[in-house]
Amino acid sequence: MDEKRIREIFLESSEIKRKFAEEFAGMILEVARRIVEKVKSGGKVILMGNGGSACDAQHIALELVGKFYKVRNPIPAICLNANGALLTEIGNDFGFENTFVRQIEAFATEKDVVVGISTSGKSQNVIRALERAKEIGALTIGFTGEIGKSMKKYCDYLFVVPSSDTPRIQETHITLGHVLAQIVEELMGG
């Protein structure tokens, strides 16, 4: 690794984000507006992911509940991967693929927004939860990479990062989460 390679990595990341923004800017704004509608109607944002995507889910939830830029009323958001005891109990008793769907059945309603983050688009626990959330009538949103397009049938909106490189996908996902949090915060006011 040398300085030239470091610059290349940063340029690669920024180019992927540029392409993503060009393709999805309109949908990002539409999704933010839909989230605000749901929250103003008594709903909440439910997020989930595995590994690095679990960290992104927690990060986005904290930006909504706490603050992004402004001190304001909290925006209700929960992260399904944040409770280790619950995850291990469900995984042990019902199988890992059901860690999120059981929680969706417990917590989600048609008033809610459910966000599933999977860089590969193949995470069965995320897919099962999105499928069940859609059946319940929640608004379903997916974040994935270019090989995860199969998530589309479970999502009302699917954000596909134009890359198959996990770090570059995750960098774009957290930027997307930040942009959504900023827009939602601005639209919620107060």
CSV table of C-alpha atoms in Angstrom, one decimal:
chain,number,residue,atom,x,y,z
A,1,MET,CA,0.0,0.0,0.0
A,2,ASP,CA,1.3,3.4,-0.9
A,3,GLU,CA,-0.1,7.0,-1.0
A,4,LYS,CA,-1.2,6.6,-4.6
A,5,ARG,CA,-3.3,3.6,-3.7
A,6,ILE,CA,-4.8,5.5,-0.7
A,7,ARG,CA,-5.9,8.3,-3.1
A,8,GLU,CA,-7.3,5.7,-5.5
A,9,ILE,CA,-9.5,4.2,-2.7
A,10,PHE,CA,-10.9,7.6,-1.8
A,11,LEU,CA,-11.6,8.5,-5.4
A,12,GLU,CA,-13.3,5.1,-6.0
A,13,SER,CA,-15.5,5.6,-2.9
A,14,SER,CA,-16.5,9.2,-4.0
A,15,GLU,CA,-17.2,8.0,-7.6
A,16,ILE,CA,-19.5,5.3,-6.4
A,17,LYS,CA,-21.3,7.8,-4.2
A,18,ARG,CA,-21.6,10.3,-7.1
A,19,LYS,CA,-23.1,7.6,-9.4
A,20,PHE,CA,-25.5,6.6,-6.6
A,21,ALA,CA,-26.6,10.2,-6.0
A,22,GLU,CA,-27.3,10.7,-9.7
A,23,GLU,CA,-29.5,7.6,-9.9
A,24,PHE,CA,-31.3,7.9,-6.5
A,25,ALA,CA,-31.6,11.5,-5.5
A,26,GLY,CA,-35.2,11.7,-6.5
A,27,MET,CA,-36.1,8.5,-4.7
A,28,ILE,CA,-34.2,9.6,-1.6
A,29,LEU,CA,-36.3,12.7,-1.4
A,30,GLU,CA,-39.5,10.6,-2.0
A,31,VAL,CA,-38.5,8.1,0.7
A,32,ALA,CA,-37.7,10.8,3.2
A,33,ARG,CA,-41.2,12.3,2.6
A,34,ARG,CA,-42.9,8.9,3.0
A,35,ILE,CA,-41.0,8.4,6.3
A,36,VAL,CA,-42.2,11.8,7.6
A,37,GLU,CA,-45.8,10.9,6.6
A,38,LYS,CA,-45.6,7.6,8.5
A,39,VAL,CA,-44.0,9.1,11.6
A,40,LYS,CA,-46.5,12.0,11.6
A,41,SER,CA,-49.3,9.4,11.5
A,42,GLY,CA,-48.0,7.6,14.6
A,43,GLY,CA,-45.5,5.3,13.0
A,44,LYS,CA,-41.9,4.5,13.7
A,45,VAL,CA,-38.8,3.6,11.8
A,46,ILE,CA,-37.5,0.0,12.4
A,47,LEU,CA,-34.0,-0.8,11.1
A,48,MET,CA,-32.0,-4.0,10.9
A,49,GLY,CA,-28.8,-5.5,9.5
A,50,ASN,CA,-26.0,-7.9,10.2
A,51,GLY,CA,-22.3,-7.1,11.0
A,52,GLY,CA,-21.3,-3.7,9.5
A,53,SER,CA,-24.9,-3.3,8.3
A,54,ALA,CA,-26.0,-3.8,11.9
A,55,CYS,CA,-23.8,-0.9,12.9
A,56,ASP,CA,-25.3,1.2,10.2
A,57,ALA,CA,-28.8,0.4,11.3
A,58,GLN,CA,-27.9,1.4,14.9
A,59,HIS,CA,-26.2,4.6,13.7
A,60,ILE,CA,-29.2,5.7,11.6
A,61,ALA,CA,-31.6,4.9,14.5
A,62,LEU,CA,-29.6,7.1,16.9
A,63,GLU,CA,-29.5,10.0,14.4
A,64,LEU,CA,-33.3,9.9,14.3
A,65,VAL,CA,-34.0,9.4,18.0
A,66,GLY,CA,-31.2,11.8,19.2
A,67,LYS,CA,-30.5,14.5,16.7
A,68,PHE,CA,-28.8,15.0,13.4
A,69,TYR,CA,-28.1,18.7,13.3
A,70,LYS,CA,-30.9,20.1,15.4
A,71,VAL,CA,-32.1,19.6,18.9
A,72,ARG,CA,-35.8,18.7,18.2
A,73,ASN,CA,-38.4,16.2,19.2
A,74,PRO,CA,-37.2,12.6,18.9
A,75,ILE,CA,-38.2,10.7,15.8
A,76,PRO,CA,-39.2,7.2,16.9
A,77,ALA,CA,-36.8,4.6,15.6
A,78,ILE,CA,-35.7,1.2,16.9
A,79,CYS,CA,-32.9,-1.1,15.8
A,80,LEU,CA,-33.8,-4.8,15.8
A,81,ASN,CA,-30.1,-5.9,16.1
A,82,ALA,CA,-29.4,-3.8,19.2
A,83,ASN,CA,-30.7,-6.3,21.8
A,84,GLY,CA,-28.2,-9.1,22.1
A,85,ALA,CA,-30.2,-11.2,24.5
A,86,LEU,CA,-33.2,-11.1,22.3
A,87,LEU,CA,-31.2,-12.0,19.2
A,88,THR,CA,-29.5,-15.0,20.8
A,89,GLU,CA,-32.8,-16.3,22.3
A,90,ILE,CA,-34.6,-16.1,19.0
A,91,GLY,CA,-31.6,-17.5,17.1
A,92,ASN,CA,-31.3,-20.4,19.6
A,93,ASP,CA,-35.0,-21.2,19.7
A,94,PHE,CA,-36.2,-20.4,16.2
A,95,GLY,CA,-33.1,-20.2,14.0
A,96,PHE,CA,-30.9,-17.3,13.0
A,97,GLU,CA,-33.0,-16.7,9.8
A,98,ASN,CA,-35.9,-15.7,12.1
A,99,THR,CA,-34.0,-13.2,14.4
A,100,PHE,CA,-35.7,-10.2,12.8
A,101,VAL,CA,-39.0,-11.6,11.6
A,102,ARG,CA,-40.1,-12.5,15.1
A,103,GLN,CA,-39.4,-8.9,16.1
A,104,ILE,CA,-41.3,-7.6,13.1
A,105,GLU,CA,-44.3,-9.7,14.2
A,106,ALA,CA,-43.9,-8.2,17.7
A,107,PHE,CA,-43.4,-4.6,16.9
A,108,ALA,CA,-44.3,-3.6,13.3
A,109,THR,CA,-47.6,-2.3,12.1
A,110,GLU,CA,-48.9,-0.8,8.9
A,111,LYS,CA,-48.0,2.6,10.3
A,112,ASP,CA,-44.3,1.9,10.3
A,113,VAL,CA,-41.3,2.0,8.1
A,114,VAL,CA,-39.0,-1.0,8.0
A,115,VAL,CA,-35.5,-0.6,6.7
A,116,GLY,CA,-33.4,-3.7,5.9
A,117,ILE,CA,-29.7,-3.3,5.2
A,118,SER,CA,-27.8,-6.1,3.4
A,119,THR,CA,-24.7,-5.5,1.4
A,120,SER,CA,-25.2,-8.8,-0.4
A,121,GLY,CA,-29.0,-8.8,-0.5
A,122,LYS,CA,-28.9,-12.4,0.6
A,123,SER,CA,-29.3,-12.1,4.4
A,124,GLN,CA,-32.2,-14.5,5.0
A,125,ASN,CA,-33.0,-12.9,8.4
A,126,VAL,CA,-33.3,-9.5,6.7
A,127,ILE,CA,-35.3,-10.8,3.7
A,128,ARG,CA,-37.8,-12.7,5.9
A,129,ALA,CA,-38.4,-9.7,8.0
A,130,LEU,CA,-38.9,-7.4,5.0
A,131,GLU,CA,-41.3,-10.0,3.5
A,132,ARG,CA,-43.3,-10.1,6.7
A,133,ALA,CA,-43.3,-6.3,7.1
A,134,LYS,CA,-44.7,-6.0,3.6
A,135,GLU,CA,-47.4,-8.5,4.4
A,136,ILE,CA,-48.3,-6.4,7.6
A,137,GLY,CA,-48.5,-3.3,5.4
A,138,ALA,CA,-45.5,-1.4,6.6
A,139,LEU,CA,-43.5,0.7,4.1
A,140,THR,CA,-40.4,-1.4,3.3
A,141,ILE,CA,-37.0,0.0,2.3
A,142,GLY,CA,-33.9,-1.9,1.4
A,143,PHE,CA,-30.2,-0.9,1.2
A,144,THR,CA,-28.0,-3.3,-0.8
A,145,GLY,CA,-25.2,-3.6,-3.4
A,146,GLU,CA,-25.3,-4.4,-7.0
A,147,ILE,CA,-25.6,-8.2,-6.4
A,148,GLY,CA,-28.6,-7.7,-4.0
A,149,LYS,CA,-31.2,-6.7,-6.6
A,150,SER,CA,-33.3,-9.8,-5.7
A,151,MET,CA,-34.4,-7.9,-2.5
A,152,LYS,CA,-36.6,-5.8,-4.8
A,153,LYS,CA,-39.7,-8.0,-4.4
A,154,TYR,CA,-39.6,-7.4,-0.6
A,155,CYS,CA,-39.1,-3.7,-0.8
A,156,ASP,CA,-41.3,-0.8,-1.7
A,157,TYR,CA,-38.0,1.1,-2.3
A,158,LEU,CA,-34.7,-0.5,-2.9
A,159,PHE,CA,-31.4,1.5,-2.9
A,160,VAL,CA,-28.8,-0.4,-4.9
A,161,VAL,CA,-25.2,0.8,-4.6
A,162,PRO,CA,-23.4,0.4,-7.9
A,163,SER,CA,-20.6,-1.8,-6.5
A,164,SER,CA,-19.9,-5.3,-5.3
A,165,ASP,CA,-17.2,-4.2,-3.0
A,166,THR,CA,-18.5,-4.5,0.6
A,167,PRO,CA,-16.6,-1.5,2.1
A,168,ARG,CA,-17.6,0.8,-0.7
A,169,ILE,CA,-21.3,-0.4,-0.4
A,170,GLN,CA,-21.3,0.2,3.4
A,171,GLU,CA,-19.7,3.7,2.9
A,172,THR,CA,-22.5,4.6,0.6
A,173,HIS,CA,-25.2,3.1,2.9
A,174,ILE,CA,-24.1,5.2,5.9
A,175,THR,CA,-24.0,8.3,3.6
A,176,LEU,CA,-27.5,7.4,2.5
A,177,GLY,CA,-28.6,7.0,6.1
A,178,HIS,CA,-27.2,10.4,7.0
A,179,VAL,CA,-28.9,12.1,4.0
A,180,LEU,CA,-32.2,10.5,4.9
A,181,ALA,CA,-31.8,11.6,8.6
A,182,GLN,CA,-31.0,15.1,7.6
A,183,ILE,CA,-34.0,15.4,5.2
A,184,VAL,CA,-36.4,13.8,7.7
A,185,GLU,CA,-35.2,16.1,10.4
A,186,GLU,CA,-35.7,19.2,8.2
A,187,LEU,CA,-39.2,18.0,7.1
A,188,MET,CA,-40.3,17.1,10.7
A,189,GLY,CA,-39.4,20.6,12.0
A,190,GLY,CA,-39.7,21.5,15.7
